[in-house]
JSON list of C-alpha atoms in Angstrom, two decimals:
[
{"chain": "A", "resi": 7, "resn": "UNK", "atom": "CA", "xyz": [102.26, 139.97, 110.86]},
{"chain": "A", "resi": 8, "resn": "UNK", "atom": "CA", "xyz": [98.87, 138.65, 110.05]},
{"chain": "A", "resi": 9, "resn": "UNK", "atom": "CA", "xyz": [99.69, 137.70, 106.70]},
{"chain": "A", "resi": 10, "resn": "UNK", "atom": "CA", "xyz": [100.11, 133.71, 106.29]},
{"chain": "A", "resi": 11, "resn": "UNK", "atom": "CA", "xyz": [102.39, 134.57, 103.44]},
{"chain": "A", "resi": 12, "resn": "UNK", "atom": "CA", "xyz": [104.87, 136.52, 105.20]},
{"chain": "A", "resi": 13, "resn": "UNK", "atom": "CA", "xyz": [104.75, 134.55, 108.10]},
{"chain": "A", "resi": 14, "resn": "UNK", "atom": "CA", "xyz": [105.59, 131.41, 105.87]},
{"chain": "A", "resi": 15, "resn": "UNK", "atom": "CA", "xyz": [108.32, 133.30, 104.71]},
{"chain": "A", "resi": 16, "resn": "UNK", "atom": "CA", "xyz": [109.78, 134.09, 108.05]},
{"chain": "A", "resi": 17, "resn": "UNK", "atom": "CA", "xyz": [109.67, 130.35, 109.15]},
{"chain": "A", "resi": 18, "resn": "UNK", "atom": "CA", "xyz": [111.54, 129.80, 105.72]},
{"chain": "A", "resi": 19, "resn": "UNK", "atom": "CA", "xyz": [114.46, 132.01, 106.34]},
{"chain": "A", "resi": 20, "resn": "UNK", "atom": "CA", "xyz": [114.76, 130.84, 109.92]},
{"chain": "A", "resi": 21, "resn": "UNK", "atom": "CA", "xyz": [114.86, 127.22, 108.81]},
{"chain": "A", "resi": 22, "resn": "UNK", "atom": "CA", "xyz": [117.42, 128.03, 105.74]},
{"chain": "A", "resi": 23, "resn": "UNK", "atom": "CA", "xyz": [119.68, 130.21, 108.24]},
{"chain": "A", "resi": 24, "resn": "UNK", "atom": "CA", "xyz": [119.70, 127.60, 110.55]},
{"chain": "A", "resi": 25, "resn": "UNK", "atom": "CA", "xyz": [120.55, 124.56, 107.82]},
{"chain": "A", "resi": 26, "resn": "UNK", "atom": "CA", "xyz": [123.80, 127.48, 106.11]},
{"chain": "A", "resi": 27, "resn": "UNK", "atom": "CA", "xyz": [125.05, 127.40, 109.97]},
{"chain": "A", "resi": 28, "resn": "UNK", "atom": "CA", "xyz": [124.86, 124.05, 110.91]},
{"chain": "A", "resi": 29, "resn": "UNK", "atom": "CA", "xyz": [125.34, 121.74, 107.34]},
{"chain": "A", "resi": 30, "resn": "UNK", "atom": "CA", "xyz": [128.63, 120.57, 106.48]},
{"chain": "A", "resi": 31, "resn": "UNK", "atom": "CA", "xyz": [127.49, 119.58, 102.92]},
{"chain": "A", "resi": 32, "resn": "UNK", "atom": "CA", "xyz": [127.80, 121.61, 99.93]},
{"chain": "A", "resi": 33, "resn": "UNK", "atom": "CA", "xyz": [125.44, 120.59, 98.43]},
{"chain": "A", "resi": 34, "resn": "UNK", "atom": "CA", "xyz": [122.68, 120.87, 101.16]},
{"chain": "A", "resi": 35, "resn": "UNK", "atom": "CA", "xyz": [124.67, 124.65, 101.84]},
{"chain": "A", "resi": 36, "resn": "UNK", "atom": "CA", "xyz": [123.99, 125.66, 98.07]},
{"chain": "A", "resi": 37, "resn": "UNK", "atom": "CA", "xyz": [119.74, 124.35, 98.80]},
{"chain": "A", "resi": 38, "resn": "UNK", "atom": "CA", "xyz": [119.16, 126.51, 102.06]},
{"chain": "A", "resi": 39, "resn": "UNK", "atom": "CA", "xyz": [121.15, 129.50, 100.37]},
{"chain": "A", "resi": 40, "resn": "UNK", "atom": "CA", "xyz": [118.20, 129.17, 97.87]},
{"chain": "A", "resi": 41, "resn": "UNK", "atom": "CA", "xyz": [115.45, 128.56, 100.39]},
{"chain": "A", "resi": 42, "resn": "UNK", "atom": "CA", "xyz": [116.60, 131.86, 102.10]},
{"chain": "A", "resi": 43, "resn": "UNK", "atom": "CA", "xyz": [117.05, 133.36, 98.48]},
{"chain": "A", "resi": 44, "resn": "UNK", "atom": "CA", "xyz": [113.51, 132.62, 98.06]},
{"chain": "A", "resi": 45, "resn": "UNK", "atom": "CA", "xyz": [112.10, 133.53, 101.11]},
{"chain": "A", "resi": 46, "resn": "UNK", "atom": "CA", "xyz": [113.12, 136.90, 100.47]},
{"chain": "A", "resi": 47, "resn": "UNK", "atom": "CA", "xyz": [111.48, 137.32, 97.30]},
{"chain": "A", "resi": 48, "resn": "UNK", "atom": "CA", "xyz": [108.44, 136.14, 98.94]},
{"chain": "A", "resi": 49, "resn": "UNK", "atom": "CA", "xyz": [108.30, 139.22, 101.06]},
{"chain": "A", "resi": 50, "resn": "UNK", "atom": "CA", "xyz": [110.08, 141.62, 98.66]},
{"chain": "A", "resi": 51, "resn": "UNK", "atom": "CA", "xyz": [106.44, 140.27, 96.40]},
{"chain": "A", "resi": 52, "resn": "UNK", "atom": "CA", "xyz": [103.87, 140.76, 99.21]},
{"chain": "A", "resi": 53, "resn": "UNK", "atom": "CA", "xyz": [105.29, 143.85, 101.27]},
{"chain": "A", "resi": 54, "resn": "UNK", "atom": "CA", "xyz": [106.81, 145.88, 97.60]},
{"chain": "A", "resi": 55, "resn": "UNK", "atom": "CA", "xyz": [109.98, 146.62, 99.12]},
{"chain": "A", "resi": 56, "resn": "UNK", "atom": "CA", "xyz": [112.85, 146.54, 96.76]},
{"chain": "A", "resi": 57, "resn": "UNK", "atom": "CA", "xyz": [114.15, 143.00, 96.79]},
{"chain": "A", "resi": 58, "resn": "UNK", "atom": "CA", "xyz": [118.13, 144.29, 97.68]},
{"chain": "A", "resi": 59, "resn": "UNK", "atom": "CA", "xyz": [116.61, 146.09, 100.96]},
{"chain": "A", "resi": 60, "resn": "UNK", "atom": "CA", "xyz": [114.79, 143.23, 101.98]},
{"chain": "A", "resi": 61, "resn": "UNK", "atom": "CA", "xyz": [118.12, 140.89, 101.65]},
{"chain": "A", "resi": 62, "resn": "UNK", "atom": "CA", "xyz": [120.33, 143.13, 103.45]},
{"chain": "A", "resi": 63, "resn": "UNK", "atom": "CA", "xyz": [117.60, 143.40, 106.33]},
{"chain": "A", "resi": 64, "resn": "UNK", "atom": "CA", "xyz": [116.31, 139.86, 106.40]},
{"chain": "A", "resi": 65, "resn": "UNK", "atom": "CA", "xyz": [118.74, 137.44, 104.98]},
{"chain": "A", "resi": 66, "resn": "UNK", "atom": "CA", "xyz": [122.33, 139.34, 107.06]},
{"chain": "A", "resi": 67, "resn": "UNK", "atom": "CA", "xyz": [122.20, 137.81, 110.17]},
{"chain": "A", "resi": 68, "resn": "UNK", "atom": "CA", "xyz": [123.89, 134.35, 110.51]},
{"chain": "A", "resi": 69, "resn": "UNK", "atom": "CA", "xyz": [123.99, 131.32, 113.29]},
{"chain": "A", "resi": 70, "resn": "UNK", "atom": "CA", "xyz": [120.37, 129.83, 114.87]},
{"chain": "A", "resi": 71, "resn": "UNK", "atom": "CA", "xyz": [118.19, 132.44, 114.59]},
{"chain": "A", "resi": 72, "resn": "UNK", "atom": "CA", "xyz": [117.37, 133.68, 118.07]},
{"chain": "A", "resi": 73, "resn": "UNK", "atom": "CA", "xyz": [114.69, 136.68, 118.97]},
{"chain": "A", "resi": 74, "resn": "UNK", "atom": "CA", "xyz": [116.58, 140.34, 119.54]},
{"chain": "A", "resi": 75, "resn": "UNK", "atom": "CA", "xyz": [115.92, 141.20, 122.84]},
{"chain": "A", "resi": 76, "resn": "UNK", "atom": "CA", "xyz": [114.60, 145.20, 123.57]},
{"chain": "A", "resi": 77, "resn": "UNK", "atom": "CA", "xyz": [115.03, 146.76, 126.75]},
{"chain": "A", "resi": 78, "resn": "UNK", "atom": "CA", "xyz": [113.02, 149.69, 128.03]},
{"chain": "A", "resi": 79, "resn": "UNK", "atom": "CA", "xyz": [113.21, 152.51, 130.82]},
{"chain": "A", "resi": 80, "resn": "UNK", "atom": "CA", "xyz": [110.66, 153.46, 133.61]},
{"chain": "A", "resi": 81, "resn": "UNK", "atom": "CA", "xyz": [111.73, 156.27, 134.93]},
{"chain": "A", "resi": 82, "resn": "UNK", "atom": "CA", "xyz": [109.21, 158.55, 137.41]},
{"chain": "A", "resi": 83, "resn": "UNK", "atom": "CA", "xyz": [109.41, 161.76, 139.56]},
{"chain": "A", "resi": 84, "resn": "UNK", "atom": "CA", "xyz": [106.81, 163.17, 141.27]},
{"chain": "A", "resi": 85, "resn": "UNK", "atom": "CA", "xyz": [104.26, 160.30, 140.03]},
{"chain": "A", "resi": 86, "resn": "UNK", "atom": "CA", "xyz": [105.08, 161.29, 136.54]},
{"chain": "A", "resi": 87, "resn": "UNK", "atom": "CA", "xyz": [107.15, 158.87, 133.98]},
{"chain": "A", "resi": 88, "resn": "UNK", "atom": "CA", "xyz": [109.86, 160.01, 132.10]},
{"chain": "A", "resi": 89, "resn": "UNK", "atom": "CA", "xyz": [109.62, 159.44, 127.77]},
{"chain": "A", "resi": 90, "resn": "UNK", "atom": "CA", "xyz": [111.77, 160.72, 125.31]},
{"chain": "A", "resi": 91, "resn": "UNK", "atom": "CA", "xyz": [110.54, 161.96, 121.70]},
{"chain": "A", "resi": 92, "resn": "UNK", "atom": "CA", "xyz": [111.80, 159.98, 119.14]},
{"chain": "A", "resi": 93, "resn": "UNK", "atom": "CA", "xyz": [112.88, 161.79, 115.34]},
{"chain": "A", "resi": 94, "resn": "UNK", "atom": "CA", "xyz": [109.59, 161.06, 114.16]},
{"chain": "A", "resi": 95, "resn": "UNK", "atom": "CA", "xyz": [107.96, 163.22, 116.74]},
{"chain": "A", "resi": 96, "resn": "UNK", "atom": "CA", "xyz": [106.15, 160.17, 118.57]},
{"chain": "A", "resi": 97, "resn": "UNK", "atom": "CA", "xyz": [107.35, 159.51, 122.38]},
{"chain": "A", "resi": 98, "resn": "UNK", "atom": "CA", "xyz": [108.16, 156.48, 123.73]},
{"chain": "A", "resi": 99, "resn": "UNK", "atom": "CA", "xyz": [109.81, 154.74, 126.75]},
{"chain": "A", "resi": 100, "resn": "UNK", "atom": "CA", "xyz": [113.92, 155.24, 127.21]},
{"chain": "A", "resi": 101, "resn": "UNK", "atom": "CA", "xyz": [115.33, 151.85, 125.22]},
{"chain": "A", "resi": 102, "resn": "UNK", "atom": "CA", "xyz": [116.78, 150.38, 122.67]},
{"chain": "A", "resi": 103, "resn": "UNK", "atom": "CA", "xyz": [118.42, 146.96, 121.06]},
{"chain": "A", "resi": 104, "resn": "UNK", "atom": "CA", "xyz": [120.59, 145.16, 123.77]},
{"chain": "A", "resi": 105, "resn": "UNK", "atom": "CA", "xyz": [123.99, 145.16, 122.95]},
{"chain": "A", "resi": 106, "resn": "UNK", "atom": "CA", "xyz": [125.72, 141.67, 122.87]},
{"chain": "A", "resi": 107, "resn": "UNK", "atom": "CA", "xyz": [128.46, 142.18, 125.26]},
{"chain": "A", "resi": 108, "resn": "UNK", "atom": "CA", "xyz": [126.42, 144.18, 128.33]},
{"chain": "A", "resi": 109, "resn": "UNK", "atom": "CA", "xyz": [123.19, 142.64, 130.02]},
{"chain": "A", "resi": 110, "resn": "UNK", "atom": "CA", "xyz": [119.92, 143.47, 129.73]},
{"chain": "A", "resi": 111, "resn": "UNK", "atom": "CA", "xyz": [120.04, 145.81, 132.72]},
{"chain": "A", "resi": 112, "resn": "UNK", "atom": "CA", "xyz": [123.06, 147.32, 131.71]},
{"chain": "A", "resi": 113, "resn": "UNK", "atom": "CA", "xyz": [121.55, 147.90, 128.59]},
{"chain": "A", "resi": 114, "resn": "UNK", "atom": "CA", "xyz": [118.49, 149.82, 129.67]},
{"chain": "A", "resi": 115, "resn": "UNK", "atom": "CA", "xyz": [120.91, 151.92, 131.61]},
{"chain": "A", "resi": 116, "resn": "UNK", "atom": "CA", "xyz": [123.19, 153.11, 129.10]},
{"chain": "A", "resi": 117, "resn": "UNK", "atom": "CA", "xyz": [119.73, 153.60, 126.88]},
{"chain": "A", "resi": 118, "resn": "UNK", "atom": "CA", "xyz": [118.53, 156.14, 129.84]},
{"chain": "A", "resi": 119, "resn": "UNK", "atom": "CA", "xyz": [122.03, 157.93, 129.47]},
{"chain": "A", "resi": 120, "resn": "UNK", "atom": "CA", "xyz": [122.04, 158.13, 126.14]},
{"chain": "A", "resi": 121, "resn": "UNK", "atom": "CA", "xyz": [118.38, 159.32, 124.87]},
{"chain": "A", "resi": 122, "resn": "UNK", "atom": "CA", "xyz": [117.29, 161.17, 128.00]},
{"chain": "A", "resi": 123, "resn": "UNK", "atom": "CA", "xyz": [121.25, 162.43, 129.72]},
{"chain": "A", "resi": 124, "resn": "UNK", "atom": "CA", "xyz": [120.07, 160.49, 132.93]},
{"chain": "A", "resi": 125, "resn": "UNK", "atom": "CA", "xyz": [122.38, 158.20, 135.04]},
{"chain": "A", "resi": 126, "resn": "UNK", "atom": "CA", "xyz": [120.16, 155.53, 136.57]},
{"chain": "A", "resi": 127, "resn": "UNK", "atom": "CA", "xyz": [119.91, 152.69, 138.61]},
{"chain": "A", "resi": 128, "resn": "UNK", "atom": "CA", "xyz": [117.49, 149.49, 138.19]},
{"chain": "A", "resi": 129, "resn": "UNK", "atom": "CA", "xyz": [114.90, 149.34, 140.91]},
{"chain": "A", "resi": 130, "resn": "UNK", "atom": "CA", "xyz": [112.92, 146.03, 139.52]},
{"chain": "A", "resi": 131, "resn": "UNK", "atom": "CA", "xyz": [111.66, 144.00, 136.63]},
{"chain": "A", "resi": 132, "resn": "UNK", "atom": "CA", "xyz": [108.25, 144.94, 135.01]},
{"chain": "A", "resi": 133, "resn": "UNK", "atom": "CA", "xyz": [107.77, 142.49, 132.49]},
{"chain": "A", "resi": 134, "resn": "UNK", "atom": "CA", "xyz": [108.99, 140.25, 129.74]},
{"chain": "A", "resi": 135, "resn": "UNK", "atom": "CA", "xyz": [106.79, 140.47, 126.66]},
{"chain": "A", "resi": 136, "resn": "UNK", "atom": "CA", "xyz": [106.78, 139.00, 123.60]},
{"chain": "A", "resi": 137, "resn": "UNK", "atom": "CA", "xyz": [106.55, 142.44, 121.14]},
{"chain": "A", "resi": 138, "resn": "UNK", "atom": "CA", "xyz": [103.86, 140.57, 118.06]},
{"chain": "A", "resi": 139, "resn": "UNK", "atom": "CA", "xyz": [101.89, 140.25, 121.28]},
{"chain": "A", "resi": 140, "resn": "UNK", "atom": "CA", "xyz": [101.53, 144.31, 121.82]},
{"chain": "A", "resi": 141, "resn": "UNK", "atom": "CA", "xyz": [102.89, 146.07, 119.30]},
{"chain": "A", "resi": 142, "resn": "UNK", "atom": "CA", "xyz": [102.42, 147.11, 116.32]},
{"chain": "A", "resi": 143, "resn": "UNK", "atom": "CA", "xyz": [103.57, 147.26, 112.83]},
{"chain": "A", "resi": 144, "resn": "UNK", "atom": "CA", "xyz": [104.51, 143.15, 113.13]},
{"chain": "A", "resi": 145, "resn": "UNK", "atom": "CA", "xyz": [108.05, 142.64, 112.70]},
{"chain": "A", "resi": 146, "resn": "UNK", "atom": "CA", "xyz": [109.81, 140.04, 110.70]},
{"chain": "A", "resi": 147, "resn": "UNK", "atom": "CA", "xyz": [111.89, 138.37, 113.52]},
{"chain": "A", "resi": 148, "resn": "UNK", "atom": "CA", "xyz": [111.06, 137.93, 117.29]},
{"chain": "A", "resi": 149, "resn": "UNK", "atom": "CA", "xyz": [111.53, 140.29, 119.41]},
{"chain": "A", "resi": 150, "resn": "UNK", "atom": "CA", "xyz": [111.55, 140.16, 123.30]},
{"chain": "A", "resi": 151, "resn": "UNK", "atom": "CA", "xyz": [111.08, 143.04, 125.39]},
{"chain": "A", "resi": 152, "resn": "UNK", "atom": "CA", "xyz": [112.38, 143.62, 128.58]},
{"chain": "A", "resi": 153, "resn": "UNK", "atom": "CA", "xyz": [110.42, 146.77, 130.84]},
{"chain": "A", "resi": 154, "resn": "UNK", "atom": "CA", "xyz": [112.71, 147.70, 133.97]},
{"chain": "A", "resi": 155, "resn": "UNK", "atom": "CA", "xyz": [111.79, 150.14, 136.66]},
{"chain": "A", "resi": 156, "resn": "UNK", "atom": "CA", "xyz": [114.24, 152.59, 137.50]},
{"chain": "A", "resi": 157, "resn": "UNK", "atom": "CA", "xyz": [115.84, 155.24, 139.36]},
{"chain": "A", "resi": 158, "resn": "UNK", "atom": "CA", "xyz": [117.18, 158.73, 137.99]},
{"chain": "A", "resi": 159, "resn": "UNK", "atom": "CA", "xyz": [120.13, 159.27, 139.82]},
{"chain": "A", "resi": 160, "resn": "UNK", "atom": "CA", "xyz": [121.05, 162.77, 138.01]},
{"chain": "A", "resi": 161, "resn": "UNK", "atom": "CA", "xyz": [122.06, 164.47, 134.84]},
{"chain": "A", "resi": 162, "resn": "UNK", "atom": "CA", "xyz": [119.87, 166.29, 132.17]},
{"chain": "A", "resi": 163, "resn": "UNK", "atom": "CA", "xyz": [118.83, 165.71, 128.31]},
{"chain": "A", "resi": 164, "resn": "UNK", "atom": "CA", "xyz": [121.67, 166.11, 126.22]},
{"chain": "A", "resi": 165, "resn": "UNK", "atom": "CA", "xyz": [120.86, 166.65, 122.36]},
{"chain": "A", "resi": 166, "resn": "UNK", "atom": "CA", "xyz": [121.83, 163.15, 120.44]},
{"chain": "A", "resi": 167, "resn": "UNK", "atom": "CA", "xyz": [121.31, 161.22, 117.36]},
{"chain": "A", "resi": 168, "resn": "UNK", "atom": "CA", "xyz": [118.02, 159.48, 118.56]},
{"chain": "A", "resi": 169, "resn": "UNK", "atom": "CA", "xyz": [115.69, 161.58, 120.80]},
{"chain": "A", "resi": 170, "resn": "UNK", "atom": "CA", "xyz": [114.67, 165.64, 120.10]},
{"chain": "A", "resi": 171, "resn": "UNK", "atom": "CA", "xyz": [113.76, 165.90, 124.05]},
{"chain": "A", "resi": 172, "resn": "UNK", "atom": "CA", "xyz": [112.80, 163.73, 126.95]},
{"chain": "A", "resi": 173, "resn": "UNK", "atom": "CA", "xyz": [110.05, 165.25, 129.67]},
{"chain": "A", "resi": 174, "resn": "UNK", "atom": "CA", "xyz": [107.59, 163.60, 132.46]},
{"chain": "A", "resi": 175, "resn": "UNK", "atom": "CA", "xyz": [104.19, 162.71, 131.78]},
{"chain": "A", "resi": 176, "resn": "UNK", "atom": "CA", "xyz": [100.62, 161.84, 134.02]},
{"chain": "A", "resi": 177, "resn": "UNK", "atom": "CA", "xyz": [98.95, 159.25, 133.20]},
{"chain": "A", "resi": 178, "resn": "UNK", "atom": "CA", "xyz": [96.27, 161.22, 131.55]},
{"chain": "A", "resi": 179, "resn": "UNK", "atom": "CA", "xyz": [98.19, 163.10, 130.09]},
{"chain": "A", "resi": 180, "resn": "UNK", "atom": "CA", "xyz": [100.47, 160.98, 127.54]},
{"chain": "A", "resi": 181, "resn": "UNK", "atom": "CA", "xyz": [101.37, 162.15, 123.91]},
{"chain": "A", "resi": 182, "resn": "UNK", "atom": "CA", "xyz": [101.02, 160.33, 120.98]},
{"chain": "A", "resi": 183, "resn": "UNK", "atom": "CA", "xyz": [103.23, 157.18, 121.27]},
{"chain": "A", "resi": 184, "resn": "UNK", "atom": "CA", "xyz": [105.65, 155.26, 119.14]},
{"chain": "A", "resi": 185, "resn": "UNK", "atom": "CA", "xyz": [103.39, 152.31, 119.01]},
{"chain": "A", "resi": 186, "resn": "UNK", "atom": "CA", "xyz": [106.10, 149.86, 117.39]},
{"chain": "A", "resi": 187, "resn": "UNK", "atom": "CA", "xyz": [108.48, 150.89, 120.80]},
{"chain": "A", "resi": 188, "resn": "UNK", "atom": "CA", "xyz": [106.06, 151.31, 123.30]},
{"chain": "A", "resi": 189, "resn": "UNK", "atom": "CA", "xyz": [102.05, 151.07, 123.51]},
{"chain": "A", "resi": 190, "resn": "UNK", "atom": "CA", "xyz": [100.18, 153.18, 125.95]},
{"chain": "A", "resi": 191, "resn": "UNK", "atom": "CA", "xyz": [98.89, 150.20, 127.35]},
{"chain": "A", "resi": 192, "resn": "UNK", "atom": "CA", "xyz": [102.74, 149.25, 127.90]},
{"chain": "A", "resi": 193, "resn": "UNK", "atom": "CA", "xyz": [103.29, 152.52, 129.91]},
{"chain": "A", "resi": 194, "resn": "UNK", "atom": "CA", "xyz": [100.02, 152.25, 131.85]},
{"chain": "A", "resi": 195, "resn": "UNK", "atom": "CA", "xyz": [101.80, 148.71, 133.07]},
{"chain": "A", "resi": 196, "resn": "UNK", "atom": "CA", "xyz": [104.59, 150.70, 134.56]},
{"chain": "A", "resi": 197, "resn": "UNK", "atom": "CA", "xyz": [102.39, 153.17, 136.01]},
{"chain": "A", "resi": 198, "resn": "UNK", "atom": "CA", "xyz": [100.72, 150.42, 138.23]},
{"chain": "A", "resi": 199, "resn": "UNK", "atom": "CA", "xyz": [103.98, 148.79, 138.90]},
{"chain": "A", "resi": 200, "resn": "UNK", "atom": "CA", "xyz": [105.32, 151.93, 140.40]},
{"chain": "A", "resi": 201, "resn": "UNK", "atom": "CA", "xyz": [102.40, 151.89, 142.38]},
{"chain": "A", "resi": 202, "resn": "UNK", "atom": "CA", "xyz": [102.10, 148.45, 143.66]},
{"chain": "A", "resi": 203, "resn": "UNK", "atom": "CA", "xyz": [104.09, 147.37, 146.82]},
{"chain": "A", "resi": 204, "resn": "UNK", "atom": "CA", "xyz": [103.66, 143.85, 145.46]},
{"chain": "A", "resi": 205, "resn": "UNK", "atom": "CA", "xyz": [104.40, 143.95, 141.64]},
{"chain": "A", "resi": 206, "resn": "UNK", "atom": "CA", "xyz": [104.21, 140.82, 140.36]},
{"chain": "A", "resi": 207, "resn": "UNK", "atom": "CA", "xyz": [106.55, 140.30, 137.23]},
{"chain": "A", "resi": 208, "resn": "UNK", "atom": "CA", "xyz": [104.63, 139.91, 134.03]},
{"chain": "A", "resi": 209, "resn": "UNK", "atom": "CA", "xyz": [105.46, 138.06, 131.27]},
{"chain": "A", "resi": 210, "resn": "UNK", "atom": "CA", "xyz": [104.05, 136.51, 128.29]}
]
């Protein structure tokens, strides 16, 4: 999100959702309700989007605004790593949004069961990564990813909502990635953390 305009309009909305959660005026309620009104006609302007969408997907969420937090799956047999194809034909990592009442490990778990029909086990953290940092589009809100490597205990793909097929790649070999879920630079990391006795967690 190189855009100063959008970004100014992401620091608005954050500021107005935080002043709707914590002011006890009415008046001051009714001023932040237009700041965040505002903030999304800002982006509806730059980005074209229909101003409704952009409401429902940028103004719904409510408390202090807090990054979402993205968990992701390194899976590997036989020095190959395990991705999944997504709907839009593009392959990426095993993951998804954490769910708010499971952790993050738990997360990445149920993530493996339910786009590649894998039970699994968490071997070791990878990295924590801020996602404007490496991928790409930019999103609107922060968003933290959280790369785990793991262990395929058994099972097999299982058609679902989410993934067309899951299979195990080389590292020269990789297919044409879901960039705004995983980079190939991203995967490359968990290739040399599979491979290092020593991995030191990254994070940035």
């Amino acid at each position: 999100m190189n855009d100063i305009v959008l970004k100014w309009a992401a620091e608005l909305q954050s500021l107005a959702q935080a002043g709707l959660y914590y002011s006890k005026d009415d008046y001051d309620t009714e001023r932040y309700a237009r700041i965040r009104e505002i903030s999304a006609e800002m982006l509806a302007e730059r980005t074209g989007l229909p101003a409704g969408k952009v409401a429902e997907v940028f103004c719904s969420d409510v408390g202090y605004q807090t990054p979402k937090v993205d968990t992701r799956a390194a899976v590997f047999r036989d020095g190959k790593i395990l991705l999944v194809r997504e709907r839009n034909g593009r392959w990426s990592l095993p993951g998804g949004w954490c769910e708010f009442n499971i952790s993050p490990a738990e997360n990445v778990i149920k993530e493996v069961r339910e786009e590649a029909g894998l039970d699994a086990e968490v071997v070791r953290l990878i990295a924590v990564q801020d996602r404007d940092k490496h991928n790409t589009p930019k999103y609107i809100y922060g968003v933290v990813k959280i790369f785990y490597l793991c262990r395929a205990l058994g099972g097999e793909f299982r058609a679902n909502t989410e993934t067309s097929e899951s299979r195990y790649f080389a590292e020269d070999e990789l297919p044409e990635m879901a960039q705004e879920r995983c980079t190939d630079e991203q995967v490359r990391m968990c290739f040399e953390a599979v491979k290092s006795h020593d991995w030191t967690v990254l994070f940035d």
